[in-house]
Amino acid sequence: MATPTKYPTAPLKCWPKAKEIREQYYKDYAQAHERGGIRWSGGAWAFDAVPMGLGDDVHVMTGEPYAASIAWDRKFAQECQDATDARGWSRDLCSYMRIYWGSMYLNRFHFGGEFPKPNFYYQSQICCSHSKWDQEASLYENVPYFCIDVCVGPYETLDEGRVNYVVNQLHDSVEGMEKVTGRKYDDEKLIAAVHNECRSTSLWAEICTLNKAIPAPLDEKTMFSLYVLATLQRSSKKVADFYEELRDEVKDRVARGIAAVPYERCRIITDTQPPWGFLKIYRYMEQFGVVSIGSVYTFGLEGIFAEQEDGSWGPRKTPQQLGIKINTRDEALRITADWNLSRPCWQHFYDPRIKTRMMLKMVNEWKLDGVILHLNRGCEGLTVGSMENRLGLIEAGVPVMTYEGNMADEKEFDERRTVSRIDSFMETLGLKQIPEAVALHAA
Amino acid sequence: MITTGIDVGAKTVKVVLMEDGKIRGKAKVLSGFDQEESAKAALDQALVEAGLSREAIGIIITTGNGRKAISFAKGDVTEPRAAALGAVFLYPAARTVIDVGAEESRAIKCDANGRVLDFAVNEKCAAGSGAFTEAMARALEVPLEELGPLSLKATQSIPMNAQCAVFAESEVISLIHSKTEKADIARAVHDGLSSRVVAMVRRVGLNTELVLIGGVAHNPGFVESFKRTVGLDDVRTAAEPDFVGAIGAALAAAE
Amino acid sequence: MIEKFKQWYDSRHSYAKEWKERTGGKVIGTFCTYVPEEILLAANMLPARILGSHEPQDVTEPHIFGMFCPFCRDSLAQGLKGRFNYLDGVVLAHSCIHFRQTFNSWRIHLPVEFSYYIPMPNTVQTEHARPYHREEVEKFQKAIEEYIGRPLTDGDIDRGIASADRNRRLLRKAYEYRKLDNPPLTGEEAMYMAVTSQFIDKEEHSDAVEATLNSFADRKLPRETGIRLMAVGSENDDAEFFKMVESVGSTVVIDEQCAGSRYFWNESTANGDRMARIANRYLDRPPCPVKDYPAHSRFQHVLNLAKDYRAQGAIIMQEKFCDPHEGDNPRLKKFLEENGIPTLSLEFDSTNPLGPFRIRVEAFLETIRGEELF
């Protein structure tokens, strides 16, 4: 058998910076009150630019990445879920939510010390579970809850009335936060935050688009540690600046033909959050020369895409790139509403065919050989319509594999069975393990 | 050239020795705690049946849930692949292979060469495998091998309302206490199992060129229920359904 | 007279087919009680809520995976099995994630002439929801007009509103009788009465409720009322369950659930124009947990019902995997108990093991009786 091509690889130079940003983020949140600042908690999909108008010392902790961090620590993850189960909550609820609540009930902060109580919760209502998440958290902590309803249908049918509904709620939330915090809102800070938000998410989309290159400069497992910054606080200048640096580095990797997976010979995408405690399955697939170049989730949870001039999928142009100046609060809120409503990961909530079209676009433009769908029992929001996506992909002739699991509750993930399925899928794709890749892995 | 296929299942280890497309010998033993020991024992038995010595056999390929536990094998193939190869060898027209085992069931869509095109495995909340009938047999206090024939004596179909295997056990007990005929309960148990299996099969597409394999295909109650659930008068069942995987592994060894 | 409702429930498909033949009208399947039926009634259509059949099924695995609620899958199964092949269209008002899948799989795989998705707001308890939903109801009206090829007049809309409200009013009246010491109808009968209003011609249904109300004066049930119970749920039309509960010494005197009182509890009121009147009615109705924001008023409503109907206990019927209700129930349970209403929680599937359930219900009733003694 011919030895497969081995591409050159290189570690990411900006990797340590990503780690540092993340660590500082949680420190800032924990210490916010000591410094006289404000802290709020909510979802990674909350309009995080909006609370930024309250000052320079506003710190956020988004629930999903926090829970995902805990999920890597399987012991603490189990303790948190047990604490939630003990209070009568169902085990099939969103596993992030169960972990977050558990950490709150146990009053233990994953990064040390007591669980930091936020001044308020700020959330977007797109997922039934998310909205209940912060409703319970705000009741437990006895703090206000701002929930912005964004269920206005898919972006392709957005009209003025629908945008107004969202914008009006955002306006109300500004007044509400002023009352709660006693601070005067600063529209300039909001405007800057909106610009940064657009920059972060457009840059992330650009980075994902660079993964069209063969070999792929990034693999999905690595991307998890990079996209997460946008889920922490996409409207922060620090995150936007980092993505610019990352984009430049990835461009350079493409120019030099640097691969994420040295024996890349088969490209796939996955779907939804991975089973966080078992990311080794990605490394396992690399032994077959398989690289996951991303997913609608990794790309579009925060990345904002648009159709390019040539009809391909790529980053949406930011207001700044289009020469649009934001002068007023209303303009800023309108832009952030429209920008977020175009999020790829919000479209399947209305019609699975929209997501299937996105996936097929990825298959064609990112040159994919197959798709692995994680039927994630821990997240109903991202799995809605998964089976119809599968049917749509199969109809288009794309090889698809599914496996059931849970992003954060390891009781619902069977490693042996999943690896067995991956083996079967590899057989279907005509792939055997590459001895050199196996050796690399063992080393 | 003689090739060997070893199917290391949850409950039993099956061995098949093949030469030039013909089965020379086979054996089945309980898996027990030491799968490798059991595999050796099964292999020895098969060799005796074939009148061969260990040195005479060539490549050994394993399959089944313990396929990686056999150190003396050359390699392994996954269960779907083994099932498809074995089924098409026995029944060239087979295009959907339904493998119902003790612990897991799977549906495989394949082509004329036994190549796997798609597959589905029983998921949580659709647990349909032999373990279910075993638990229900215990609840009914009927030996497992008698459960199927008992169900064929049923005079009515009653729905099994509990869809969780744990609840199903207490439902069976309730049915016993309400003086429901054991035969009717047995039929309900098989209907529950076949419904879950069919639900899984639909994911790869149900077509008539199907064959049932795996240990549970021995169960006439399950086969009868399966026919009723899919609405077919006749369903092909492998003559020795639990050896199909090992046959497939032996064929893979010859490739 | 009251048996009529059970007959309708048991033969809903032949009813709908016969209705189509008789009236020449269109039958529109709905998946959620937030669909503004007034518009469908104005267009002389039959709104027919799609429900499951409480049988195990094996056809939905390729479409909705097992983690989603059995009810949404049971409902889709009915479509895939061809039982609703008389439907001309399907409409969904945005509510839970589970039913969105049923709706989408339905319109992708089953032939319907008309399908429409209404992006109904979830934070219904804010002022901004009002103009927004009003606009969406108007868009829905336009879509229906385009479908039928003619505009709906003010008279049509008024007729639709009146018909829906009449039915709601009558059902409320029927429920009032359940406040009596010895209600003239059981919870099982009330369930049939309420759930059938979701797929039977509104006027016919209202006439039947009216006739039934007239019969109440003379109706004495040959049974003891026993312990007065409340049923709190997701969607629940498991008649066998209600029958079982009422056979062991209790009567379900009130419910707060999707296929029961939440559907018809409030009438519309005149405020703003016709579209606003319709939209506001849905915004102001007792909320499903998906829509109980930001005020979170559902708990108080449940408690008020329990007090008004003198419920001695509540059975919380949690549909398996139904996240919105799972997100409420632990707190709701505590809230009811703190306010003197003991609760029993049961997890429901599309079919349920009545034997084990019975044991739990009996034990629950014993506890209540025991508390009464002391």
Tab-separated table of N, CA and C in Angstrom, chain A residues 284 375 377 387 390-391 394 400-405 411-414 416-417 419-425 427-429 433, chain B residues 64-68 76-82 103-104 109 115-125 202-205:
chain	number	residue	atom	x	y	z
A	284	TYR	N	-8.575	9.847	17.549
A	284	TYR	CA	-8.705	8.484	17.038
A	284	TYR	C	-8.935	8.502	15.538
A	375	LEU	N	-25.824	12.859	17.847
A	375	LEU	CA	-27.192	13.013	18.342
A	375	LEU	C	-27.058	13.265	19.844
A	377	ARG	N	-27.778	14.115	23.309
A	377	ARG	CA	-28.912	14.066	24.235
A	377	ARG	C	-28.842	15.178	25.271
A	387	MET	N	-32.327	14.568	12.494
A	387	MET	CA	-32.617	13.405	11.644
A	387	MET	C	-33.054	13.841	10.249
A	390	ARG	N	-29.981	14.539	8.430
A	390	ARG	CA	-29.387	13.276	7.980
A	390	ARG	C	-30.039	12.809	6.680
A	391	LEU	N	-31.382	12.839	6.665
A	391	LEU	CA	-32.080	12.399	5.453
A	391	LEU	C	-31.704	13.286	4.267
A	394	ILE	N	-28.212	12.321	3.082
A	394	ILE	CA	-28.206	11.018	2.406
A	394	ILE	C	-28.797	11.144	1.012
A	400	VAL	N	-23.116	9.486	5.799
A	400	VAL	CA	-23.417	10.063	7.114
A	400	VAL	C	-23.352	8.986	8.176
A	401	MET	N	-22.823	9.350	9.301
A	401	MET	CA	-22.837	8.444	10.449
A	401	MET	C	-23.463	9.189	11.617
A	402	THR	N	-24.202	8.496	12.461
A	402	THR	CA	-24.720	9.134	13.676
A	402	THR	C	-24.244	8.356	14.888
A	403	TYR	N	-24.121	9.057	15.987
A	403	TYR	CA	-23.896	8.366	17.258
A	403	TYR	C	-24.585	9.165	18.346
A	404	GLU	N	-25.171	8.445	19.297
A	404	GLU	CA	-25.817	9.137	20.404
A	404	GLU	C	-24.803	9.395	21.505
A	405	GLY	N	-24.961	10.504	22.148
A	405	GLY	CA	-24.036	10.835	23.230
A	405	GLY	C	-24.590	12.004	24.006
A	411	LYS	N	-22.603	9.865	31.493
A	411	LYS	CA	-23.414	8.654	31.671
A	411	LYS	C	-24.127	8.292	30.376
A	412	GLU	N	-24.269	9.275	29.489
A	412	GLU	CA	-24.998	8.996	28.266
A	412	GLU	C	-24.089	8.853	27.068
A	413	PHE	N	-22.820	8.641	27.310
A	413	PHE	CA	-21.899	8.463	26.196
A	413	PHE	C	-21.182	7.143	26.379
A	414	ASP	N	-21.251	6.292	25.376
A	414	ASP	CA	-20.619	4.989	25.454
A	414	ASP	C	-19.397	5.024	24.529
A	416	ARG	N	-16.845	2.945	24.014
A	416	ARG	CA	-16.514	1.748	23.235
A	416	ARG	C	-17.428	1.631	22.027
A	417	ARG	N	-18.716	1.828	22.266
A	417	ARG	CA	-19.670	1.681	21.160
A	417	ARG	C	-19.454	2.757	20.109
A	419	VAL	N	-16.644	4.295	19.381
A	419	VAL	CA	-15.433	3.979	18.612
A	419	VAL	C	-15.731	2.852	17.622
A	420	SER	N	-16.547	1.910	18.054
A	420	SER	CA	-16.940	0.813	17.166
A	420	SER	C	-17.685	1.344	15.948
A	421	ARG	N	-18.565	2.311	16.182
A	421	ARG	CA	-19.284	2.897	15.060
A	421	ARG	C	-18.361	3.664	14.134
A	422	ILE	N	-17.424	4.357	14.739
A	422	ILE	CA	-16.468	5.092	13.906
A	422	ILE	C	-15.712	4.099	13.025
A	423	ASP	N	-15.329	2.976	13.620
A	423	ASP	CA	-14.644	1.934	12.835
A	423	ASP	C	-15.508	1.508	11.649
A	424	SER	N	-16.790	1.290	11.908
A	424	SER	CA	-17.682	0.869	10.826
A	424	SER	C	-17.792	1.945	9.759
A	425	PHE	N	-17.862	3.190	10.192
A	425	PHE	CA	-17.973	4.299	9.243
A	425	PHE	C	-16.697	4.406	8.402
A	427	GLU	N	-14.836	1.975	7.620
A	427	GLU	CA	-14.925	0.883	6.640
A	427	GLU	C	-15.779	1.318	5.453
A	428	THR	N	-16.897	1.966	5.772
A	428	THR	CA	-17.789	2.441	4.705
A	428	THR	C	-17.069	3.407	3.786
A	429	LEU	N	-16.200	4.223	4.351
A	429	LEU	CA	-15.464	5.191	3.546
A	429	LEU	C	-14.236	4.570	2.893
A	433	GLN	N	-6.728	2.191	9.262
A	433	GLN	CA	-5.795	2.999	10.053
A	433	GLN	C	-4.442	3.078	9.347
B	64	GLY	N	-17.390	-8.686	16.532
B	64	GLY	CA	-18.165	-8.738	17.776
B	64	GLY	C	-17.651	-7.753	18.803
B	65	ASN	N	-18.345	-7.678	19.917
B	65	ASN	CA	-18.025	-6.632	20.883
B	65	ASN	C	-16.665	-6.843	21.545
B	66	GLY	N	-16.186	-8.105	21.570
B	66	GLY	CA	-14.872	-8.342	22.157
B	66	GLY	C	-13.798	-8.548	21.117
B	67	ARG	N	-14.001	-7.993	19.942
B	67	ARG	CA	-13.095	-8.327	18.830
B	67	ARG	C	-11.647	-7.908	19.061
B	68	LYS	N	-11.480	-6.872	19.911
B	68	LYS	CA	-10.095	-6.426	20.129
B	68	LYS	C	-9.415	-7.193	21.272
B	76	ASP	N	-9.297	-7.358	12.883
B	76	ASP	CA	-10.718	-7.464	13.191
B	76	ASP	C	-11.531	-6.635	12.202
B	77	VAL	N	-12.781	-6.973	12.086
B	77	VAL	CA	-13.711	-6.166	11.299
B	77	VAL	C	-14.892	-5.840	12.198
B	78	THR	N	-15.581	-4.763	11.880
B	78	THR	CA	-16.707	-4.369	12.722
B	78	THR	C	-17.887	-5.306	12.481
B	79	GLU	N	-18.822	-5.270	13.432
B	79	GLU	CA	-19.989	-6.141	13.340
B	79	GLU	C	-20.834	-5.899	12.083
B	80	PRO	N	-21.089	-4.630	11.741
B	80	PRO	CA	-21.875	-4.430	10.514
B	80	PRO	C	-21.216	-5.055	9.291
B	81	ARG	N	-19.914	-4.902	9.171
B	81	ARG	CA	-19.212	-5.453	8.004
B	81	ARG	C	-19.309	-6.969	7.994
B	82	ALA	N	-19.048	-7.584	9.146
B	82	ALA	CA	-19.101	-9.042	9.230
B	82	ALA	C	-20.516	-9.540	8.921
B	103	GLU	N	-27.100	-8.136	23.329
B	103	GLU	CA	-26.869	-6.834	23.964
B	103	GLU	C	-27.164	-5.676	23.030
B	104	GLU	N	-27.082	-5.946	21.764
B	104	GLU	CA	-27.202	-4.862	20.797
B	104	GLU	C	-27.903	-5.396	19.556
B	109	LYS	N	-27.563	-1.774	5.783
B	109	LYS	CA	-27.935	-1.749	4.365
B	109	LYS	C	-26.660	-2.071	3.596
B	115	ARG	N	-20.921	-4.999	0.844
B	115	ARG	CA	-20.311	-3.747	1.314
B	115	ARG	C	-21.367	-2.936	2.064
B	116	VAL	N	-20.987	-2.442	3.233
B	116	VAL	CA	-21.940	-1.692	4.069
B	116	VAL	C	-22.176	-0.302	3.473
B	117	LEU	N	-23.433	0.017	3.198
B	117	LEU	CA	-23.778	1.338	2.661
B	117	LEU	C	-24.270	2.262	3.779
B	118	ASP	N	-24.939	1.701	4.761
B	118	ASP	CA	-25.458	2.487	5.872
B	118	ASP	C	-25.763	1.518	7.006
B	119	PHE	N	-25.761	2.022	8.219
B	119	PHE	CA	-26.124	1.132	9.321
B	119	PHE	C	-26.735	1.945	10.450
B	120	ALA	N	-27.499	1.264	11.280
B	120	ALA	CA	-28.107	1.885	12.457
B	120	ALA	C	-27.976	0.897	13.604
B	121	VAL	N	-27.831	1.420	14.786
B	121	VAL	CA	-27.687	0.572	15.965
B	121	VAL	C	-28.743	1.000	16.962
B	122	ASN	N	-29.206	0.060	17.781
B	122	ASN	CA	-30.251	0.453	18.738
B	122	ASN	C	-29.694	1.494	19.694
B	123	GLU	N	-30.498	2.525	19.878
B	123	GLU	CA	-30.087	3.628	20.729
B	123	GLU	C	-30.790	3.504	22.078
B	124	LYS	N	-30.439	4.384	22.985
B	124	LYS	CA	-31.161	4.442	24.249
B	124	LYS	C	-32.607	4.791	23.933
B	125	CYS	N	-33.515	4.384	24.796
B	125	CYS	CA	-34.931	4.638	24.626
B	125	CYS	C	-35.504	3.903	23.444
B	202	ARG	N	-36.000	1.130	10.127
B	202	ARG	CA	-36.510	2.169	9.231
B	202	ARG	C	-35.489	3.255	8.992
B	203	ARG	N	-34.553	3.415	9.888
B	203	ARG	CA	-33.540	4.450	9.670
B	203	ARG	C	-32.672	4.136	8.463
B	204	VAL	N	-32.454	2.850	8.185
B	204	VAL	CA	-31.673	2.542	6.975
B	204	VAL	C	-32.596	2.213	5.815
B	205	GLY	N	-33.872	2.133	6.112
B	205	GLY	CA	-34.839	1.810	5.060
B	205	GLY	C	-35.202	0.340	5.090
